């Protein structure tokens, strides 16, 4: 009897999570919170990730858009969720490094999350309406210098890539940024729609957000912040070619969860996303939605965010957008 009992205990011990076996995950639908409106860079990345995970795991992985307060609303919802891996969020510059560079009163801490992986980079494209009199980035710079207060530009959130990309450009062009007119929208897609409709004059949004409107002839691309011209938009010069070699702001998207996310959940996701970064079909799909795949695991992703904050904080102070 004791031998039978001992054997049973050993079997149960070996099957326990502490003995090396990982609990099954996921066993039910996963939600990925996108803290911005549909159609923006974060949304595109979230759907790319969710679609791949759902196909590989055979479980629904649903994107839930939760815009508000420049991304804080949805991010805070995800951070306060139960840390079981069933509520994650698309972690982007606008709710991480750039937000903390701009705001001193963010209702969550910079380190209050579990970084999982950096997945995509998204170069900036400077754009104007298709019939704008401005044909080059130099034309925009001249117009903004001549009338800063009359220069209206769209931002897909105050702590978004647009704030830093446009402010960096205006600073390089010798324009007093604080005197220009910012119009803030809940995401990149509505910001660019407003530009196409003539409600603002200029934008510096991400490639994934801008490409369709440029290709449809509704916006004119003036320059891309990237070492080379972008696939599908070969006529748009790089910022260096346009006369502004110092511009280097880039958008990025990754995946994070609430604090204390279990190690087995993180491991499951990192294995999946590292595999995706080598999957030709995934890379092809990413190219179709204008995303550059650059996988970084949890530690490298966290280091990347810390380095960005160190870079953007003094820039925000210098540009006068730190609050």
PDB file of C-alpha atoms in Angstrom:
ATOM      1  CA  UNK A   1       0.000   0.000   0.000  1.00  0.00           C
ATOM      2  CA  UNK A   2       2.816   2.408   0.915  1.00  0.00           C
ATOM      3  CA  UNK A   3       4.563   1.667  -2.362  1.00  0.00           C
ATOM      4  CA  UNK A   4       1.373   2.431  -4.262  1.00  0.00           C
ATOM      5  CA  UNK A   5       0.849   5.648  -2.305  1.00  0.00           C
ATOM      6  CA  UNK A   6       4.467   6.730  -2.859  1.00  0.00           C
ATOM      7  CA  UNK A   7       4.190   6.073  -6.576  1.00  0.00           C
ATOM      8  CA  UNK A   8       1.018   8.171  -6.756  1.00  0.00           C
ATOM      9  CA  UNK A   9       2.685  11.071  -4.908  1.00  0.00           C
ATOM     10  CA  UNK A  10       5.666  10.955  -7.279  1.00  0.00           C
ATOM     11  CA  UNK A  11       3.425  11.037 -10.343  1.00  0.00           C
ATOM     12  CA  UNK A  12       1.504  14.029  -8.984  1.00  0.00           C
ATOM     13  CA  UNK A  13       4.721  15.822  -8.068  1.00  0.00           C
ATOM     14  CA  UNK A  14       6.182  15.336 -11.497  1.00  0.00           C
ATOM     15  CA  UNK A  15       2.989  16.663 -13.052  1.00  0.00           C
ATOM     16  CA  UNK A  16       2.962  19.802 -10.896  1.00  0.00           C
ATOM     17  CA  UNK A  17       4.013  23.154 -12.439  1.00  0.00           C
ATOM     18  CA  UNK A  18       6.869  23.487  -9.964  1.00  0.00           C
ATOM     19  CA  UNK A  19       8.395  20.263 -11.257  1.00  0.00           C
ATOM     20  CA  UNK A  20       8.951  21.744 -14.712  1.00  0.00           C
ATOM     21  CA  UNK A  21       5.633  21.154 -16.470  1.00  0.00           C
ATOM     22  CA  UNK A  22       3.966  24.336 -17.669  1.00  0.00           C
ATOM     23  CA  UNK A  23       0.234  24.895 -17.193  1.00  0.00           C
ATOM     24  CA  UNK A  24      -1.665  24.797 -20.490  1.00  0.00           C
ATOM     25  CA  UNK A  25      -2.063  28.215 -22.139  1.00  0.00           C
ATOM     26  CA  UNK A  26      -4.195  29.482 -23.700  1.00  0.00           C
ATOM     27  CA  UNK A  27      -7.267  27.427 -22.948  1.00  0.00           C
ATOM     28  CA  UNK A  28      -9.781  30.186 -23.693  1.00  0.00           C
ATOM     29  CA  UNK A  29      -9.951  33.429 -25.743  1.00  0.00           C
ATOM     30  CA  UNK A  30      -7.230  36.039 -25.208  1.00  0.00           C
ATOM     31  CA  UNK A  31      -7.867  39.786 -25.442  1.00  0.00           C
ATOM     32  CA  UNK A  32      -5.242  42.173 -26.792  1.00  0.00           C
ATOM     33  CA  UNK A  33      -6.103  45.747 -25.855  1.00  0.00           C
ATOM     34  CA  UNK A  34      -5.282  48.448 -28.393  1.00  0.00           C
ATOM     35  CA  UNK A  35      -5.451  51.782 -26.596  1.00  0.00           C
ATOM     36  CA  UNK A  36      -6.136  53.715 -29.808  1.00  0.00           C
ATOM     37  CA  UNK A  37      -8.759  53.955 -32.529  1.00  0.00           C
ATOM     38  CA  UNK A  38      -9.057  51.298 -35.273  1.00  0.00           C
ATOM     39  CA  UNK A  39      -6.839  51.762 -38.317  1.00  0.00           C
ATOM     40  CA  UNK A  40      -3.820  53.261 -36.562  1.00  0.00           C
ATOM     41  CA  UNK A  41      -0.334  51.794 -36.241  1.00  0.00           C
ATOM     42  CA  UNK A  42      -1.026  50.095 -32.918  1.00  0.00           C
ATOM     43  CA  UNK A  43      -4.242  48.591 -34.253  1.00  0.00           C
ATOM     44  CA  UNK A  44      -2.530  47.246 -37.378  1.00  0.00           C
ATOM     45  CA  UNK A  45       0.213  45.644 -35.292  1.00  0.00           C
ATOM     46  CA  UNK A  46      -2.265  44.210 -32.804  1.00  0.00           C
ATOM     47  CA  UNK A  47      -4.312  42.538 -35.513  1.00  0.00           C
ATOM     48  CA  UNK A  48      -1.169  41.175 -37.157  1.00  0.00           C
ATOM     49  CA  UNK A  49      -0.075  39.583 -33.862  1.00  0.00           C
ATOM     50  CA  UNK A  50      -3.557  38.382 -32.924  1.00  0.00           C
ATOM     51  CA  UNK A  51      -4.185  36.770 -36.291  1.00  0.00           C
ATOM     52  CA  UNK A  52      -0.934  34.818 -36.201  1.00  0.00           C
ATOM     53  CA  UNK A  53      -1.472  33.620 -32.622  1.00  0.00           C
ATOM     54  CA  UNK A  54      -5.054  32.530 -33.303  1.00  0.00           C
ATOM     55  CA  UNK A  55      -3.979  30.504 -36.332  1.00  0.00           C
ATOM     56  CA  UNK A  56      -1.116  28.820 -34.504  1.00  0.00           C
ATOM     57  CA  UNK A  57      -2.913  28.102 -31.232  1.00  0.00           C
ATOM     58  CA  UNK A  58      -6.434  27.404 -32.444  1.00  0.00           C
ATOM     59  CA  UNK A  59      -7.842  29.780 -29.830  1.00  0.00           C
ATOM     60  CA  UNK A  60      -9.547  33.133 -30.457  1.00  0.00           C
ATOM     61  CA  UNK A  61      -7.208  36.093 -29.896  1.00  0.00           C
ATOM     62  CA  UNK A  62      -9.370  39.207 -30.045  1.00  0.00           C
ATOM     63  CA  UNK A  63      -8.275  42.798 -30.538  1.00  0.00           C
ATOM     64  CA  UNK A  64     -10.278  45.231 -28.406  1.00  0.00           C
ATOM     65  CA  UNK A  65      -9.932  48.927 -29.257  1.00  0.00           C
ATOM     66  CA  UNK A  66     -10.152  51.095 -26.154  1.00  0.00           C
ATOM     67  CA  UNK A  67      -9.097  54.663 -27.111  1.00  0.00           C
ATOM     68  CA  UNK A  68      -9.069  57.604 -24.737  1.00  0.00           C
ATOM     69  CA  UNK A  69      -6.713  59.978 -22.893  1.00  0.00           C
ATOM     70  CA  UNK A  70      -3.953  59.557 -25.500  1.00  0.00           C
ATOM     71  CA  UNK A  71      -3.781  55.808 -24.900  1.00  0.00           C
ATOM     72  CA  UNK A  72      -3.886  55.889 -21.118  1.00  0.00           C
ATOM     73  CA  UNK A  73      -7.445  54.560 -20.802  1.00  0.00           C
ATOM     74  CA  UNK A  74      -6.849  51.250 -22.576  1.00  0.00           C
ATOM     75  CA  UNK A  75      -3.355  50.774 -21.185  1.00  0.00           C
ATOM     76  CA  UNK A  76      -4.527  51.301 -17.618  1.00  0.00           C
ATOM     77  CA  UNK A  77      -7.335  48.785 -18.194  1.00  0.00           C
ATOM     78  CA  UNK A  78      -4.802  46.179 -19.335  1.00  0.00           C
ATOM     79  CA  UNK A  79      -2.367  46.898 -16.509  1.00  0.00           C
ATOM     80  CA  UNK A  80      -5.109  46.467 -13.911  1.00  0.00           C
ATOM     81  CA  UNK A  81      -6.288  43.188 -15.417  1.00  0.00           C
ATOM     82  CA  UNK A  82      -5.699  39.857 -13.739  1.00  0.00           C
ATOM     83  CA  UNK A  83      -2.133  38.710 -14.604  1.00  0.00           C
ATOM     84  CA  UNK A  84      -3.129  35.402 -16.149  1.00  0.00           C
ATOM     85  CA  UNK A  85      -2.227  36.064 -19.773  1.00  0.00           C
ATOM     86  CA  UNK A  86      -5.781  36.538 -21.003  1.00  0.00           C
ATOM     87  CA  UNK A  87      -5.594  40.346 -21.140  1.00  0.00           C
ATOM     88  CA  UNK A  88      -2.514  41.812 -22.816  1.00  0.00           C
ATOM     89  CA  UNK A  89      -1.929  45.074 -24.665  1.00  0.00           C
ATOM     90  CA  UNK A  90      -0.127  46.493 -27.665  1.00  0.00           C
ATOM     91  CA  UNK A  91       2.750  48.351 -26.045  1.00  0.00           C
ATOM     92  CA  UNK A  92       3.804  51.344 -28.138  1.00  0.00           C
ATOM     93  CA  UNK A  93       5.951  54.452 -27.844  1.00  0.00           C
ATOM     94  CA  UNK A  94       2.810  56.516 -27.166  1.00  0.00           C
ATOM     95  CA  UNK A  95       2.004  54.729 -23.885  1.00  0.00           C
ATOM     96  CA  UNK A  96       5.602  54.083 -22.889  1.00  0.00           C
ATOM     97  CA  UNK A  97       8.770  56.089 -23.587  1.00  0.00           C
ATOM     98  CA  UNK A  98       7.121  59.067 -25.308  1.00  0.00           C
ATOM     99  CA  UNK A  99       4.267  59.322 -22.818  1.00  0.00           C
ATOM    100  CA  UNK A 100       6.618  59.368 -19.840  1.00  0.00           C
ATOM    101  CA  UNK A 101       8.832  61.898 -21.616  1.00  0.00           C
ATOM    102  CA  UNK A 102       5.857  64.216 -22.110  1.00  0.00           C
ATOM    103  CA  UNK A 103       3.885  63.710 -18.877  1.00  0.00           C
ATOM    104  CA  UNK A 104       5.041  63.775 -15.284  1.00  0.00           C
ATOM    105  CA  UNK A 105       1.695  62.627 -13.868  1.00  0.00           C
ATOM    106  CA  UNK A 106       1.026  59.365 -15.725  1.00  0.00           C
ATOM    107  CA  UNK A 107      -1.404  57.270 -13.599  1.00  0.00           C
ATOM    108  CA  UNK A 108       0.848  54.203 -13.825  1.00  0.00           C
ATOM    109  CA  UNK A 109       4.573  53.699 -13.419  1.00  0.00           C
ATOM    110  CA  UNK A 110       6.952  53.278 -16.354  1.00  0.00           C
ATOM    111  CA  UNK A 111       8.028  49.855 -15.087  1.00  0.00           C
ATOM    112  CA  UNK A 112       4.491  48.760 -14.151  1.00  0.00           C
ATOM    113  CA  UNK A 113       4.095  46.012 -16.754  1.00  0.00           C
ATOM    114  CA  UNK A 114       5.537  42.764 -18.040  1.00  0.00           C
ATOM    115  CA  UNK A 115       7.341  43.361 -21.359  1.00  0.00           C
ATOM    116  CA  UNK A 116       6.954  40.419 -23.722  1.00  0.00           C
ATOM    117  CA  UNK A 117       8.399  41.371 -27.121  1.00  0.00           C
ATOM    118  CA  UNK A 118       9.055  44.176 -29.569  1.00  0.00           C
ATOM    119  CA  UNK A 119       7.507  43.119 -32.868  1.00  0.00           C
ATOM    120  CA  UNK A 120       7.340  45.972 -35.396  1.00  0.00           C
ATOM    121  CA  UNK A 121       8.931  49.278 -36.354  1.00  0.00           C
ATOM    122  CA  UNK A 122       7.002  51.912 -38.277  1.00  0.00           C
ATOM    123  CA  UNK A 123       8.886  54.693 -40.118  1.00  0.00           C
ATOM    124  CA  UNK A 124       7.406  58.195 -40.160  1.00  0.00           C
ATOM    125  CA  UNK A 125       6.132  59.798 -43.364  1.00  0.00           C
ATOM    126  CA  UNK A 126       5.618  63.577 -43.519  1.00  0.00           C
ATOM    127  CA  UNK A 127       2.485  64.348 -45.500  1.00  0.00           C
ATOM    128  CA  UNK A 128       0.249  67.170 -46.767  1.00  0.00           C
ATOM    129  CA  UNK A 129      -3.085  67.214 -48.579  1.00  0.00           C
ATOM    130  CA  UNK A 130      -2.839  66.046 -52.208  1.00  0.00           C
ATOM    131  CA  UNK A 131      -3.511  69.555 -53.565  1.00  0.00           C
ATOM    132  CA  UNK A 132      -1.354  71.434 -51.066  1.00  0.00           C
ATOM    133  CA  UNK A 133       0.864  74.174 -52.503  1.00  0.00           C
ATOM    134  CA  UNK A 134       3.744  72.647 -50.534  1.00  0.00           C
ATOM    135  CA  UNK A 135       5.657  70.270 -52.785  1.00  0.00           C
ATOM    136  CA  UNK A 136       8.672  69.580 -50.577  1.00  0.00           C
ATOM    137  CA  UNK A 137       9.606  69.435 -46.923  1.00  0.00           C
ATOM    138  CA  UNK A 138      11.560  72.649 -47.472  1.00  0.00           C
ATOM    139  CA  UNK A 139       8.315  74.332 -48.624  1.00  0.00           C
ATOM    140  CA  UNK A 140       6.642  73.309 -45.360  1.00  0.00           C
ATOM    141  CA  UNK A 141       9.568  74.621 -43.333  1.00  0.00           C
ATOM    142  CA  UNK A 142       9.450  77.984 -45.099  1.00  0.00           C
ATOM    143  CA  UNK A 143       5.682  78.331 -44.619  1.00  0.00           C
ATOM    144  CA  UNK A 144       5.871  77.408 -40.945  1.00  0.00           C
ATOM    145  CA  UNK A 145       8.681  79.901 -40.322  1.00  0.00           C
ATOM    146  CA  UNK A 146       6.697  82.644 -42.064  1.00  0.00           C
ATOM    147  CA  UNK A 147       3.508  82.043 -40.065  1.00  0.00           C
ATOM    148  CA  UNK A 148       3.977  79.712 -37.062  1.00  0.00           C
ATOM    149  CA  UNK A 149       0.601  80.476 -35.493  1.00  0.00           C
ATOM    150  CA  UNK A 150      -1.221  79.735 -38.728  1.00  0.00           C
ATOM    151  CA  UNK A 151       0.564  76.418 -39.195  1.00  0.00           C
ATOM    152  CA  UNK A 152      -1.856  73.632 -38.203  1.00  0.00           C
ATOM    153  CA  UNK A 153      -0.689  70.064 -37.875  1.00  0.00           C
ATOM    154  CA  UNK A 154      -2.387  66.838 -36.794  1.00  0.00           C
ATOM    155  CA  UNK A 155      -1.295  64.666 -33.903  1.00  0.00           C
ATOM    156  CA  UNK A 156      -2.583  61.153 -33.264  1.00  0.00           C
ATOM    157  CA  UNK A 157      -2.188  61.778 -29.520  1.00  0.00           C
ATOM    158  CA  UNK A 158      -0.009  64.287 -27.678  1.00  0.00           C
ATOM    159  CA  UNK A 159       2.550  61.670 -26.594  1.00  0.00           C
ATOM    160  CA  UNK A 160       2.441  59.886 -29.939  1.00  0.00           C
ATOM    161  CA  UNK A 161       5.127  59.630 -32.574  1.00  0.00           C
ATOM    162  CA  UNK A 162       3.623  62.649 -34.361  1.00  0.00           C
ATOM    163  CA  UNK A 163       4.450  64.977 -31.462  1.00  0.00           C
ATOM    164  CA  UNK A 164       8.123  64.067 -31.581  1.00  0.00           C
ATOM    165  CA  UNK A 165       8.416  63.643 -35.343  1.00  0.00           C
ATOM    166  CA  UNK A 166       6.792  66.995 -36.197  1.00  0.00           C
ATOM    167  CA  UNK A 167       8.427  68.853 -33.314  1.00  0.00           C
ATOM    168  CA  UNK A 168      11.829  67.459 -34.264  1.00  0.00           C
ATOM    169  CA  UNK A 169      11.283  68.575 -37.863  1.00  0.00           C
ATOM    170  CA  UNK A 170      10.068  72.060 -36.872  1.00  0.00           C
ATOM    171  CA  UNK A 171      12.990  72.489 -34.484  1.00  0.00           C
ATOM    172  CA  UNK A 172      15.421  71.480 -37.239  1.00  0.00           C
ATOM    173  CA  UNK A 173      13.677  73.959 -39.563  1.00  0.00           C
ATOM    174  CA  UNK A 174      14.068  76.826 -37.081  1.00  0.00           C
ATOM    175  CA  UNK A 175      10.337  77.098 -36.311  1.00  0.00           C
ATOM    176  CA  UNK A 176       9.199  78.020 -32.758  1.00  0.00           C
ATOM    177  CA  UNK A 177       7.251  74.855 -31.948  1.00  0.00           C
ATOM    178  CA  UNK A 178       5.354  76.386 -29.026  1.00  0.00           C
ATOM    179  CA  UNK A 179       3.793  78.983 -31.344  1.00  0.00           C
ATOM    180  CA  UNK A 180       2.354  76.481 -33.843  1.00  0.00           C
ATOM    181  CA  UNK A 181      -1.179  75.058 -33.757  1.00  0.00           C
ATOM    182  CA  UNK A 182      -1.474  71.402 -32.731  1.00  0.00           C
ATOM    183  CA  UNK A 183      -4.741  69.574 -33.342  1.00  0.00           C
ATOM    184  CA  UNK A 184      -4.925  66.355 -31.329  1.00  0.00           C
ATOM    185  CA  UNK A 185      -6.926  63.309 -32.471  1.00  0.00           C
ATOM    186  CA  UNK A 186      -7.545  59.929 -30.759  1.00  0.00           C
ATOM    187  CA  UNK A 187      -5.263  58.088 -33.173  1.00  0.00           C
ATOM    188  CA  UNK A 188      -3.247  58.251 -36.370  1.00  0.00           C
ATOM    189  CA  UNK A 189      -6.097  57.239 -38.675  1.00  0.00           C
ATOM    190  CA  UNK A 190      -8.481  60.082 -37.691  1.00  0.00           C
ATOM    191  CA  UNK A 191      -5.556  62.531 -37.734  1.00  0.00           C
ATOM    192  CA  UNK A 192      -4.754  61.664 -41.336  1.00  0.00           C
ATOM    193  CA  UNK A 193      -8.427  61.683 -42.335  1.00  0.00           C
ATOM    194  CA  UNK A 194      -8.599  65.244 -41.035  1.00  0.00           C
ATOM    195  CA  UNK A 195      -5.516  66.142 -43.071  1.00  0.00           C
ATOM    196  CA  UNK A 196      -7.032  64.638 -46.213  1.00  0.00           C
ATOM    197  CA  UNK A 197     -10.193  66.653 -45.542  1.00  0.00           C
ATOM    198  CA  UNK A 198      -8.266  69.913 -45.316  1.00  0.00           C
ATOM    199  CA  UNK A 199      -8.905  70.521 -41.613  1.00  0.00           C
ATOM    200  CA  UNK A 200      -5.158  70.685 -40.875  1.00  0.00           C
ATOM    201  CA  UNK A 201      -2.106  71.419 -43.014  1.00  0.00           C
ATOM    202  CA  UNK A 202       0.523  68.822 -42.170  1.00  0.00           C
ATOM    203  CA  UNK A 203       1.211  65.523 -40.394  1.00  0.00           C
ATOM    204  CA  UNK A 204       4.103  63.255 -39.505  1.00  0.00           C
ATOM    205  CA  UNK A 205       2.510  59.873 -38.932  1.00  0.00           C
ATOM    206  CA  UNK A 206       3.623  56.293 -39.339  1.00  0.00           C
ATOM    207  CA  UNK A 207       4.012  54.408 -42.605  1.00  0.00           C
ATOM    208  CA  UNK A 208       1.286  51.896 -41.777  1.00  0.00           C
ATOM    209  CA  UNK A 209      -1.167  54.742 -41.191  1.00  0.00           C
ATOM    210  CA  UNK A 210      -0.202  56.925 -44.153  1.00  0.00           C
ATOM    211  CA  UNK A 211       0.458  54.562 -47.057  1.00  0.00           C
ATOM    212  CA  UNK A 212      -3.135  53.857 -48.120  1.00  0.00           C
ATOM    213  CA  UNK A 213      -4.114  57.535 -48.290  1.00  0.00           C
ATOM    214  CA  UNK A 214      -0.939  58.373 -50.214  1.00  0.00           C
ATOM    215  CA  UNK A 215      -1.492  55.542 -52.681  1.00  0.00           C
ATOM    216  CA  UNK A 216      -5.135  56.603 -53.079  1.00  0.00           C
ATOM    217  CA  UNK A 217      -3.989  60.097 -54.053  1.00  0.00           C
ATOM    218  CA  UNK A 218      -5.553  61.810 -51.043  1.00  0.00           C
ATOM    219  CA  UNK A 219      -2.259  62.738 -49.397  1.00  0.00           C
ATOM    220  CA  UNK A 220       1.131  63.728 -50.788  1.00  0.00           C
ATOM    221  CA  UNK A 221       4.171  62.201 -49.113  1.00  0.00           C
ATOM    222  CA  UNK A 222       7.070  64.633 -48.773  1.00  0.00           C
ATOM    223  CA  UNK A 223       9.700  62.571 -46.940  1.00  0.00           C
ATOM    224  CA  UNK A 224      10.207  59.322 -45.020  1.00  0.00           C
ATOM    225  CA  UNK A 225      12.293  58.995 -41.863  1.00  0.00           C
ATOM    226  CA  UNK A 226      14.166  55.886 -42.885  1.00  0.00           C
ATOM    227  CA  UNK A 227      17.623  55.114 -44.291  1.00  0.00           C
ATOM    228  CA  UNK A 228      16.093  54.083 -47.621  1.00  0.00           C
ATOM    229  CA  UNK A 229      12.934  54.811 -49.600  1.00  0.00           C
ATOM    230  CA  UNK A 230      10.004  52.600 -48.678  1.00  0.00           C
ATOM    231  CA  UNK A 231       8.631  49.705 -50.761  1.00  0.00           C
ATOM    232  CA  UNK A 232       5.515  50.760 -52.636  1.00  0.00           C
ATOM    233  CA  UNK A 233       6.355  54.472 -52.226  1.00  0.00           C
ATOM    234  CA  UNK A 234       9.571  54.825 -54.253  1.00  0.00           C
ATOM    235  CA  UNK A 235       8.885  58.428 -55.274  1.00  0.00           C
ATOM    236  CA  UNK A 236       8.971  59.774 -51.721  1.00  0.00           C
ATOM    237  CA  UNK A 237      12.502  60.877 -50.753  1.00  0.00           C
ATOM    238  CA  UNK A 238      14.122  60.068 -47.444  1.00  0.00           C
ATOM    239  CA  UNK A 239      14.417  62.867 -44.886  1.00  0.00           C
ATOM    240  CA  UNK A 240      18.134  63.024 -45.665  1.00  0.00           C
ATOM    241  CA  UNK A 241      17.402  63.441 -49.366  1.00  0.00           C
ATOM    242  CA  UNK A 242      14.855  66.137 -48.481  1.00  0.00           C
ATOM    243  CA  UNK A 243      17.511  68.144 -46.652  1.00  0.00           C
ATOM    244  CA  UNK A 244      16.851  67.068 -43.049  1.00  0.00           C
ATOM    245  CA  UNK A 245      19.398  64.338 -42.216  1.00  0.00           C
ATOM    246  CA  UNK A 246      19.004  64.637 -38.428  1.00  0.00           C
ATOM    247  CA  UNK A 247      15.413  63.381 -38.255  1.00  0.00           C
ATOM    248  CA  UNK A 248      15.246  59.955 -36.577  1.00  0.00           C
ATOM    249  CA  UNK A 249      11.947  59.521 -34.704  1.00  0.00           C
ATOM    250  CA  UNK A 250      10.387  56.103 -35.323  1.00  0.00           C
ATOM    251  CA  UNK A 251       7.191  54.398 -34.239  1.00  0.00           C
ATOM    252  CA  UNK A 252       7.233  50.908 -32.738  1.00  0.00           C
ATOM    253  CA  UNK A 253       4.802  48.303 -31.466  1.00  0.00           C
ATOM    254  CA  UNK A 254       5.209  45.322 -29.196  1.00  0.00           C
ATOM    255  CA  UNK A 255       3.297  43.187 -26.740  1.00  0.00           C
ATOM    256  CA  UNK A 256       3.201  43.546 -22.944  1.00  0.00           C
ATOM    257  CA  UNK A 257       0.976  42.441 -20.095  1.00  0.00           C
ATOM    258  CA  UNK A 258       0.098  43.468 -16.567  1.00  0.00           C
ATOM    259  CA  UNK A 259       2.726  43.214 -13.819  1.00  0.00           C
ATOM    260  CA  UNK A 260       3.621  39.738 -12.546  1.00  0.00           C
ATOM    261  CA  UNK A 261       2.605  37.909 -15.688  1.00  0.00           C
ATOM    262  CA  UNK A 262       3.504  34.221 -15.226  1.00  0.00           C
ATOM    263  CA  UNK A 263       6.773  33.108 -16.787  1.00  0.00           C
ATOM    264  CA  UNK A 264       5.083  30.323 -18.757  1.00  0.00           C
ATOM    265  CA  UNK A 265       2.749  32.862 -20.437  1.00  0.00           C
ATOM    266  CA  UNK A 266       5.674  35.083 -21.402  1.00  0.00           C
ATOM    267  CA  UNK A 267       7.589  32.059 -22.690  1.00  0.00           C
ATOM    268  CA  UNK A 268       4.622  30.906 -24.781  1.00  0.00           C
ATOM    269  CA  UNK A 269       4.291  34.319 -26.433  1.00  0.00           C
ATOM    270  CA  UNK A 270       7.996  34.906 -26.993  1.00  0.00           C
ATOM    271  CA  UNK A 271       8.396  31.527 -28.657  1.00  0.00           C
ATOM    272  CA  UNK A 272       5.443  32.321 -30.916  1.00  0.00           C
ATOM    273  CA  UNK A 273       6.610  35.826 -31.853  1.00  0.00           C
ATOM    274  CA  UNK A 274      10.212  34.767 -32.412  1.00  0.00           C
ATOM    275  CA  UNK A 275       8.895  32.080 -34.741  1.00  0.00           C
ATOM    276  CA  UNK A 276       6.679  34.648 -36.486  1.00  0.00           C
ATOM    277  CA  UNK A 277       9.678  36.911 -37.127  1.00  0.00           C
ATOM    278  CA  UNK A 278      11.213  34.082 -39.204  1.00  0.00           C
ATOM    279  CA  UNK A 279       7.987  32.949 -40.883  1.00  0.00           C
ATOM    280  CA  UNK A 280       7.971  33.988 -44.573  1.00  0.00           C
ATOM    281  CA  UNK A 281       4.166  34.122 -44.637  1.00  0.00           C
ATOM    282  CA  UNK A 282       4.078  36.414 -41.585  1.00  0.00           C
ATOM    283  CA  UNK A 283       6.794  38.652 -43.034  1.00  0.00           C
ATOM    284  CA  UNK A 284       4.862  38.892 -46.290  1.00  0.00           C
ATOM    285  CA  UNK A 285       1.687  39.772 -44.442  1.00  0.00           C
ATOM    286  CA  UNK A 286       3.548  42.421 -42.416  1.00  0.00           C
ATOM    287  CA  UNK A 287       4.924  43.981 -45.600  1.00  0.00           C
ATOM    288  CA  UNK A 288       1.399  44.219 -46.996  1.00  0.00           C
ATOM    289  CA  UNK A 289       0.329  46.346 -44.013  1.00  0.00           C
ATOM    290  CA  UNK A 290       3.531  48.414 -44.145  1.00  0.00           C
ATOM    291  CA  UNK A 291       5.283  47.044 -41.078  1.00  0.00           C
ATOM    292  CA  UNK A 292       8.969  46.261 -40.523  1.00  0.00           C
ATOM    293  CA  UNK A 293       9.400  43.160 -38.334  1.00  0.00           C
ATOM    294  CA  UNK A 294      12.136  43.453 -35.676  1.00  0.00           C
ATOM    295  CA  UNK A 295      11.830  40.901 -32.880  1.00  0.00           C
ATOM    296  CA  UNK A 296      13.306  41.664 -29.443  1.00  0.00           C
ATOM    297  CA  UNK A 297      12.577  39.423 -26.443  1.00  0.00           C
ATOM    298  CA  UNK A 298      11.523  40.603 -22.967  1.00  0.00           C
ATOM    299  CA  UNK A 299      14.887  41.832 -21.668  1.00  0.00           C
ATOM    300  CA  UNK A 300      15.955  43.483 -24.934  1.00  0.00           C
ATOM    301  CA  UNK A 301      12.504  45.035 -25.349  1.00  0.00           C
ATOM    302  CA  UNK A 302      12.631  46.529 -21.852  1.00  0.00           C
ATOM    303  CA  UNK A 303      16.149  47.846 -22.420  1.00  0.00           C
ATOM    304  CA  UNK A 304      14.979  49.397 -25.699  1.00  0.00           C
ATOM    305  CA  UNK A 305      12.168  51.251 -23.907  1.00  0.00           C
ATOM    306  CA  UNK A 306      14.488  52.538 -21.191  1.00  0.00           C
ATOM    307  CA  UNK A 307      16.926  53.859 -23.777  1.00  0.00           C
ATOM    308  CA  UNK A 308      14.088  55.585 -25.609  1.00  0.00           C
ATOM    309  CA  UNK A 309      12.934  57.342 -22.442  1.00  0.00           C
ATOM    310  CA  UNK A 310      16.457  58.601 -21.785  1.00  0.00           C
ATOM    311  CA  UNK A 311      16.530  59.929 -25.337  1.00  0.00           C
ATOM    312  CA  UNK A 312      13.075  61.514 -25.480  1.00  0.00           C
ATOM    313  CA  UNK A 313      12.879  63.091 -22.022  1.00  0.00           C
ATOM    314  CA  UNK A 314      15.472  65.814 -22.683  1.00  0.00           C
ATOM    315  CA  UNK A 315      14.035  66.264 -26.185  1.00  0.00           C
ATOM    316  CA  UNK A 316      10.537  66.851 -24.764  1.00  0.00           C
ATOM    317  CA  UNK A 317      11.913  69.412 -22.317  1.00  0.00           C
ATOM    318  CA  UNK A 318      13.828  71.158 -25.067  1.00  0.00           C
ATOM    319  CA  UNK A 319      10.773  71.251 -27.326  1.00  0.00           C
ATOM    320  CA  UNK A 320       8.555  72.611 -24.570  1.00  0.00           C
ATOM    321  CA  UNK A 321       6.049  69.732 -24.607  1.00  0.00           C
ATOM    322  CA  UNK A 322       6.911  68.314 -21.190  1.00  0.00           C
ATOM    323  CA  UNK A 323       4.006  68.733 -18.764  1.00  0.00           C
TER     324      UNK A 323
END
